Tab-separated table of C-alpha atoms and ligand atoms in Angstrom:
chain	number	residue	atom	x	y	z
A	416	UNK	CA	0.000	0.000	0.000
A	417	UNK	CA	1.091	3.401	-0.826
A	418	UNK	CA	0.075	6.829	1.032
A	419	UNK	CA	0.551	10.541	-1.004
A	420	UNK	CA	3.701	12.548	0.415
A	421	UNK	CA	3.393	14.872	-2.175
A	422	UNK	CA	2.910	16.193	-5.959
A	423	UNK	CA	5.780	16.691	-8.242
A	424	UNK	CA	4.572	17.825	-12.129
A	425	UNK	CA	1.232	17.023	-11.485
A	426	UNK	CA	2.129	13.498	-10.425
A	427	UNK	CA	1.136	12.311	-7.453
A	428	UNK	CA	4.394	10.646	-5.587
A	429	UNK	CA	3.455	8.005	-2.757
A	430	UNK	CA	5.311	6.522	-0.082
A	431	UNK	CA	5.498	3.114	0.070
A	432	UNK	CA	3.925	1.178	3.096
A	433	UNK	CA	6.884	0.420	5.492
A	434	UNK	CA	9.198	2.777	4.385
A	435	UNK	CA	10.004	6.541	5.992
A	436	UNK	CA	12.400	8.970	5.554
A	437	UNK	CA	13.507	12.192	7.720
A	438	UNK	CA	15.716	15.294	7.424
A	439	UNK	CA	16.037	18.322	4.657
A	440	UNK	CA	14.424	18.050	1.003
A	441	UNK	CA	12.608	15.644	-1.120
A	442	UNK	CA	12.083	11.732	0.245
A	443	UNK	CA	11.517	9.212	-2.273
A	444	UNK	CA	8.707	6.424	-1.803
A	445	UNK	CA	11.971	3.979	-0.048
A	446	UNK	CA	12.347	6.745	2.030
A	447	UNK	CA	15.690	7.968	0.880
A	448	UNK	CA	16.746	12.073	0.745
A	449	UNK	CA	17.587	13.241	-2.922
A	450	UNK	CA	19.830	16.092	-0.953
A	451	UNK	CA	21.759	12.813	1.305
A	452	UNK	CA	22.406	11.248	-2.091
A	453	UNK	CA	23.545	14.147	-3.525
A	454	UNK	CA	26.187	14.520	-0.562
A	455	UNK	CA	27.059	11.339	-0.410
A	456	UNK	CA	30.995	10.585	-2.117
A	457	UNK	CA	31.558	7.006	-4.113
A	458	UNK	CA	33.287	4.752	-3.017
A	459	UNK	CA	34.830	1.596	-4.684
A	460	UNK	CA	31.876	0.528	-6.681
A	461	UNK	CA	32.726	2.367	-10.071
A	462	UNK	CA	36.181	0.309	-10.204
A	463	UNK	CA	34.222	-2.832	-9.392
A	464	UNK	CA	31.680	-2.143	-12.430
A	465	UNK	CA	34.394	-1.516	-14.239
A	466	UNK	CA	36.544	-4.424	-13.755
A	467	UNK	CA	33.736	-6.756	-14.601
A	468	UNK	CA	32.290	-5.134	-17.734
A	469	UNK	CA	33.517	-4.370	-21.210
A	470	UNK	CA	35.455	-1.095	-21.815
A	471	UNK	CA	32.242	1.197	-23.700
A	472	UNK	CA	29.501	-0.956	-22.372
A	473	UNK	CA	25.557	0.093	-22.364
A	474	UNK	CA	24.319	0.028	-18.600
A	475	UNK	CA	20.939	-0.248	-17.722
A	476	UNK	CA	20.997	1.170	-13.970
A	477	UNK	CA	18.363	0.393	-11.952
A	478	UNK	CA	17.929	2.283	-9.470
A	479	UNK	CA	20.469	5.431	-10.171
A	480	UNK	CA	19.086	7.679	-7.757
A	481	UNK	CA	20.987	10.545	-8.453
A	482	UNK	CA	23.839	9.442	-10.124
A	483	UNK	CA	26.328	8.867	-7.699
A	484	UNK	CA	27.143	5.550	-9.835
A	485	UNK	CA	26.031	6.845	-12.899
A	486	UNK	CA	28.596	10.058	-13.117
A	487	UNK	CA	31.721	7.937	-12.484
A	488	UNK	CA	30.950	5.316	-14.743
A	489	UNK	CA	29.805	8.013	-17.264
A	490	UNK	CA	34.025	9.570	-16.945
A	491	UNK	CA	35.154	6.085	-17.739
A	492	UNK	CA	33.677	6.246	-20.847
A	493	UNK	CA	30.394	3.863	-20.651
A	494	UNK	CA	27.033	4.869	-21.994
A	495	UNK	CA	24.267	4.813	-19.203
A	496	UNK	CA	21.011	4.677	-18.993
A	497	UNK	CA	19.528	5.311	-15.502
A	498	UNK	CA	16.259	4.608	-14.042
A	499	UNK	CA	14.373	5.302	-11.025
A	500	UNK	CA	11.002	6.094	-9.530
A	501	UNK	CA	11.657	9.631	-8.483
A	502	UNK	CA	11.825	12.932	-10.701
A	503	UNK	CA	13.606	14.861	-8.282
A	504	UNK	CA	16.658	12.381	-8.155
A	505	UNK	CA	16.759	11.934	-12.185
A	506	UNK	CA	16.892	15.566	-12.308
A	507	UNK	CA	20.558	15.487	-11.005
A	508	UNK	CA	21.165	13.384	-13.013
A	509	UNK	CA	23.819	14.739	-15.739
A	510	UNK	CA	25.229	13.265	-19.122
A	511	UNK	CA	22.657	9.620	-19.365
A	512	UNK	CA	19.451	9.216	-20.520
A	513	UNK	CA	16.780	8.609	-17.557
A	514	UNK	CA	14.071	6.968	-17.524
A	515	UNK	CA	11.451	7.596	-14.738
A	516	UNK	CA	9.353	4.589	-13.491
A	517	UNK	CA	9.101	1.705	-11.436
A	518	UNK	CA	11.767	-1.013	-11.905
A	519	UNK	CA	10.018	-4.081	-11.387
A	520	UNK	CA	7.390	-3.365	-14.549
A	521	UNK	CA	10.096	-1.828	-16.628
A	522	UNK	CA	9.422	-2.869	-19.993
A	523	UNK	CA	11.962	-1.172	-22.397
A	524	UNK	CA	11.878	-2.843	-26.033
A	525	UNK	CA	15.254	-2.903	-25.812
A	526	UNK	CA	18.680	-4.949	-24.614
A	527	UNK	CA	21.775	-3.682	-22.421
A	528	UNK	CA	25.599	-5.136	-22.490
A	529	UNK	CA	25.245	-4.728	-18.602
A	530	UNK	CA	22.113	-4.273	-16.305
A	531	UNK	CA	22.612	-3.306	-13.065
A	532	UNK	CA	20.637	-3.519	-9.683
A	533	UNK	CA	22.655	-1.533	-6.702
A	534	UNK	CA	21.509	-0.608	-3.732
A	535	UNK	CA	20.739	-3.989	-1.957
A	536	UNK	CA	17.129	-3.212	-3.981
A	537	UNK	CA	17.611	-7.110	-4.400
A	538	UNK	CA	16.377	-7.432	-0.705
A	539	UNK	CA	12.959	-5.723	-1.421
A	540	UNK	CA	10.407	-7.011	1.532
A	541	UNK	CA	8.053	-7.754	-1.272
A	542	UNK	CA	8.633	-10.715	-2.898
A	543	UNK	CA	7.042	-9.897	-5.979
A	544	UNK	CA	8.669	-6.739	-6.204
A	545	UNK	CA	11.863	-8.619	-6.155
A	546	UNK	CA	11.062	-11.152	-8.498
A	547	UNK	CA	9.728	-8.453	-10.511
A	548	UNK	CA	13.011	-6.738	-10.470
A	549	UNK	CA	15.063	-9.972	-11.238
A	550	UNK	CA	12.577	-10.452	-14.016
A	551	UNK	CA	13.692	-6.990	-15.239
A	552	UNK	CA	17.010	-7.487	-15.309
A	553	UNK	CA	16.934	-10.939	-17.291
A	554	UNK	CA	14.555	-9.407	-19.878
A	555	UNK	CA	16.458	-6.627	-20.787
A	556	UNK	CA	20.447	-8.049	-20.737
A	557	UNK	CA	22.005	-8.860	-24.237
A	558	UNK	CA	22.867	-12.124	-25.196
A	559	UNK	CA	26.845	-12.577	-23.950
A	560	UNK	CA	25.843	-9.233	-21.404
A	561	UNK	CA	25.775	-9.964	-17.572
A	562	UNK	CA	23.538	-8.507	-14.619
A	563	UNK	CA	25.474	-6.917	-11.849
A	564	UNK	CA	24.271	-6.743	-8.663
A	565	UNK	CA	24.895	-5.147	-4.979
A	566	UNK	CA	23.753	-7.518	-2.228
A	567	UNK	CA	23.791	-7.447	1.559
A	568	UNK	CA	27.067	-8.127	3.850
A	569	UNK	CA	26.633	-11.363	6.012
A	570	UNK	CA	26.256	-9.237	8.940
A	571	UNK	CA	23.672	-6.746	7.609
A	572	UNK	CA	20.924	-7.478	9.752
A	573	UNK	CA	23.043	-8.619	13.165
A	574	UNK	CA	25.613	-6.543	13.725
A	575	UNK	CA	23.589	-3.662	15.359
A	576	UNK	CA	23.690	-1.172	15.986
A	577	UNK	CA	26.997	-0.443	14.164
A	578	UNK	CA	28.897	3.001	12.714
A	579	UNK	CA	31.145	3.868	10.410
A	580	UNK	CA	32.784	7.787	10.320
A	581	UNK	CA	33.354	8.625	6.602
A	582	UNK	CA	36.833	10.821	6.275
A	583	UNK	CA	34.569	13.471	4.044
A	584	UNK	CA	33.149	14.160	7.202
A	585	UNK	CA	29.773	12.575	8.007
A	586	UNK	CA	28.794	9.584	10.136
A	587	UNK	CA	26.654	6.405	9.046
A	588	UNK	CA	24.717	4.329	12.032
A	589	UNK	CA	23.126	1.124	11.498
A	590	UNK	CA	20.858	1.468	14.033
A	591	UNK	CA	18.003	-1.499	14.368
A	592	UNK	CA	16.425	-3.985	12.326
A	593	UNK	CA	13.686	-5.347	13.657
A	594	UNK	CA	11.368	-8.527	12.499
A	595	UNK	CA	7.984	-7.443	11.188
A	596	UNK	CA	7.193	-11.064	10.206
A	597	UNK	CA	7.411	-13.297	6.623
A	598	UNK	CA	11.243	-12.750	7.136
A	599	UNK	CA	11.032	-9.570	6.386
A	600	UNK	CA	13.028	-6.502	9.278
A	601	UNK	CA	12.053	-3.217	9.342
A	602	UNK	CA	15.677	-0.943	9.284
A	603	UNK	CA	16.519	1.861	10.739
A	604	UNK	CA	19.488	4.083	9.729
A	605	UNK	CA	21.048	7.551	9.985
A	606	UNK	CA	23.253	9.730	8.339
A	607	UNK	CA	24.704	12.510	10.284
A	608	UNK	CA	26.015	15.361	8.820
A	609	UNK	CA	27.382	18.889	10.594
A	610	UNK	CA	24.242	20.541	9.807
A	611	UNK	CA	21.956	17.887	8.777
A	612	UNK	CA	20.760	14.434	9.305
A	613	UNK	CA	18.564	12.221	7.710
A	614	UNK	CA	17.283	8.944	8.326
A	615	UNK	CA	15.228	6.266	6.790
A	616	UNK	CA	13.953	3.368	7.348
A	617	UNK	CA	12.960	0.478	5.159
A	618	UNK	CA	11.649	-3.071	4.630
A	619	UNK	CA	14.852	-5.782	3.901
A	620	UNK	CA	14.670	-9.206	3.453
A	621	UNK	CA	17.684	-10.864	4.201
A	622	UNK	CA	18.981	-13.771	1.737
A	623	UNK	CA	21.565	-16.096	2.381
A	624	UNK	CA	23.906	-17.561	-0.211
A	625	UNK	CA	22.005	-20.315	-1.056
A	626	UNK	CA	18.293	-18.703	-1.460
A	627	UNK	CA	19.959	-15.042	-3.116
A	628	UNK	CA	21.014	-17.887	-6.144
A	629	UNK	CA	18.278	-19.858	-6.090
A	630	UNK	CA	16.083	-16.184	-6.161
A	631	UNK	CA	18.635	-15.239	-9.218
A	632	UNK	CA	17.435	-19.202	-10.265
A	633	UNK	CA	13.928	-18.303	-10.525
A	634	UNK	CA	14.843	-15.581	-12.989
A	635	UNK	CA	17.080	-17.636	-15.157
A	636	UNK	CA	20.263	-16.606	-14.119
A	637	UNK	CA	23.220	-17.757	-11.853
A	638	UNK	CA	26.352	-16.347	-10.630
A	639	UNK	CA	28.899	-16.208	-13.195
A	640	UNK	CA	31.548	-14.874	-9.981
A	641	UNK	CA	31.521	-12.969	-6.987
A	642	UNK	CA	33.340	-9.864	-7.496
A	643	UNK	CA	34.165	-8.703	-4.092
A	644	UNK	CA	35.976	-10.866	-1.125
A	645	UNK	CA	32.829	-10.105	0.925
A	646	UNK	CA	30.090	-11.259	-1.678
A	647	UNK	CA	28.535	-8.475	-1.644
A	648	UNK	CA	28.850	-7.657	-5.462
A	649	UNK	CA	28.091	-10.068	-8.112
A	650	UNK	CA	28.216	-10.445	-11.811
A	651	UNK	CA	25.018	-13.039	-13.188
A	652	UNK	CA	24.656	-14.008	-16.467
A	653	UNK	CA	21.973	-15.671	-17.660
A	654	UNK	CA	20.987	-19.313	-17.870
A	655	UNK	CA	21.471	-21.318	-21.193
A	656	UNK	CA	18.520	-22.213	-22.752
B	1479	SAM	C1	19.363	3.896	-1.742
B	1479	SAM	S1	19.032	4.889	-3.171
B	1479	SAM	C2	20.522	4.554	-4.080
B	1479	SAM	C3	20.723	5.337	-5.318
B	1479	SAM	C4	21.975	4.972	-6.116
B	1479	SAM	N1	21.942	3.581	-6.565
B	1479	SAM	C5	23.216	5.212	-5.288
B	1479	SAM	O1	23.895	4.253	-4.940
B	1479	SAM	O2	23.515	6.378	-5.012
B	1479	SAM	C6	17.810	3.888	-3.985
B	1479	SAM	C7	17.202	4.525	-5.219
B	1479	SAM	O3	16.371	3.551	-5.844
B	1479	SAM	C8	15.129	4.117	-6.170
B	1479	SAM	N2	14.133	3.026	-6.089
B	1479	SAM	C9	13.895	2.228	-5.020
B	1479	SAM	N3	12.965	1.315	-5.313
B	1479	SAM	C10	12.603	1.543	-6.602
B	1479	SAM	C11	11.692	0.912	-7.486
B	1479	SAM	N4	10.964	-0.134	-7.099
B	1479	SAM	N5	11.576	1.398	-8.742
B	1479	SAM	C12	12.319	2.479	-9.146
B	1479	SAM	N6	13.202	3.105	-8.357
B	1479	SAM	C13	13.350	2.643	-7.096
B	1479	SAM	C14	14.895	5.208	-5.159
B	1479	SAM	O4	14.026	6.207	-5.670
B	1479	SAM	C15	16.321	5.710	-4.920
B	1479	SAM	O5	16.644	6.755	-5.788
């Protein structure tokens, strides 16, 4: 279920049921600050892209938010297209083509060398919503392209509450995650700035190993490798028929 938080070009944008978000400027339905995202500095994940992806490739990012990802990877010389469900982060972003919508009933006539899903979106609360997503991603990746995706650290959901002081100056606390039943925890976290903070919080579903692949399964596709020591990034390509 979805309540109205606002109007933006005579669109009505809704939050979605379980998620909140606090602090200066526009929230997005998951509950995220466009103004947090547009503070927040990248960190390793435009190398790791990089390193598993064809010099030039077409991404298909799901998910872009305001291009955080999508400006790096835009300097190294790939092509991007990003998507998300909220105007006012696509209007930050700079140099790709965006596409506003939901990701789960994207239907672009239309194939990418790489499709990406970032964000631990993977661990959507809704199931459907996930398999929707997965859907998306094997629909719309070239044949010989892969799917990369961002999952959750082992300790996501357990090692609470937990911080982490980013040199640029800001602090990020894990604070909670607590069970709101069907597997799914309801997470809390904050982002302290000098002047500002912002939290959200948001459905996850956690996945181990074993039922992220068989979820990746479902959508005809597997794990070509894991691309980071953790597991946390991962490049799929799909099934053969
Ligand atoms: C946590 S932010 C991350 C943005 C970007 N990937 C980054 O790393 O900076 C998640 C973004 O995904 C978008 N989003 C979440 N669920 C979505 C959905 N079902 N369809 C489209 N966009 C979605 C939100 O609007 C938000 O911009």
């Amino acid at each position: 279920m979805r309540a109205d938080v606002g109007r933006w070009a005579g669109m009505t944008i809704e939050m979605r049921e379980g998620y909140e978000g606090t602090g200066p400027g526009a929230i997005t339905p998951d509950g995220c600050a466009v103004e947090l995202y547009s503070r927040l500095p990248v960190g390793e994940e435009p190398d790791i892209i990089a390193s598993a992806v064809p010099a030039g490739a077409h991404i298909l990012e799901l998910g872009s938010g305001v291009g955080r990802m999508t400006h790096p990877l835009l300097e190294r010389g790939f092509t991007v297209t990003a998507v998300d469900e909220s105007a006012e982060m696509l209007e930050r972003v700079r140099g790709a083509r965006t596409i506003r919508g939901a990701i789960e009933t994207l239907d672009l006539d239309e194939k990418f060398d790489v499709v990406m899903l970032a964000s631990f979106l993977v661990h959507a609360g809704d199931v459907e919503v996930r398999r929707g997503m997965l859907d998306v991603c094997r629909s719309h990746v070239a044949d010989g392209g892969c799917v990369l995706i961002q999952r959750e650290g082992e300790n996501y959901h357990t090692d609470l509450p937990r911080e982490r002081h980013d040199p640029s100056g800001f602090t990020i606390r894990m604070l909670s995650a607590e069970p709101v039943g069907d597997g799914v925890n309801s997470v809390r976290a904050e982002y302290a700035f000098p002047d500002a903070v912002w939290t959200q919080t948001f459905l996850a579903r956690p996945l181990s190993k074993e039922e992220f692949e068989g979820a990746l399964g479902e959508a005809g596709l597997r794990v070509d490798r894991y691309l980071t020591e953790d597991r946390v990034w991962v490049r799929a390509v799909p099934v053969e028929a």
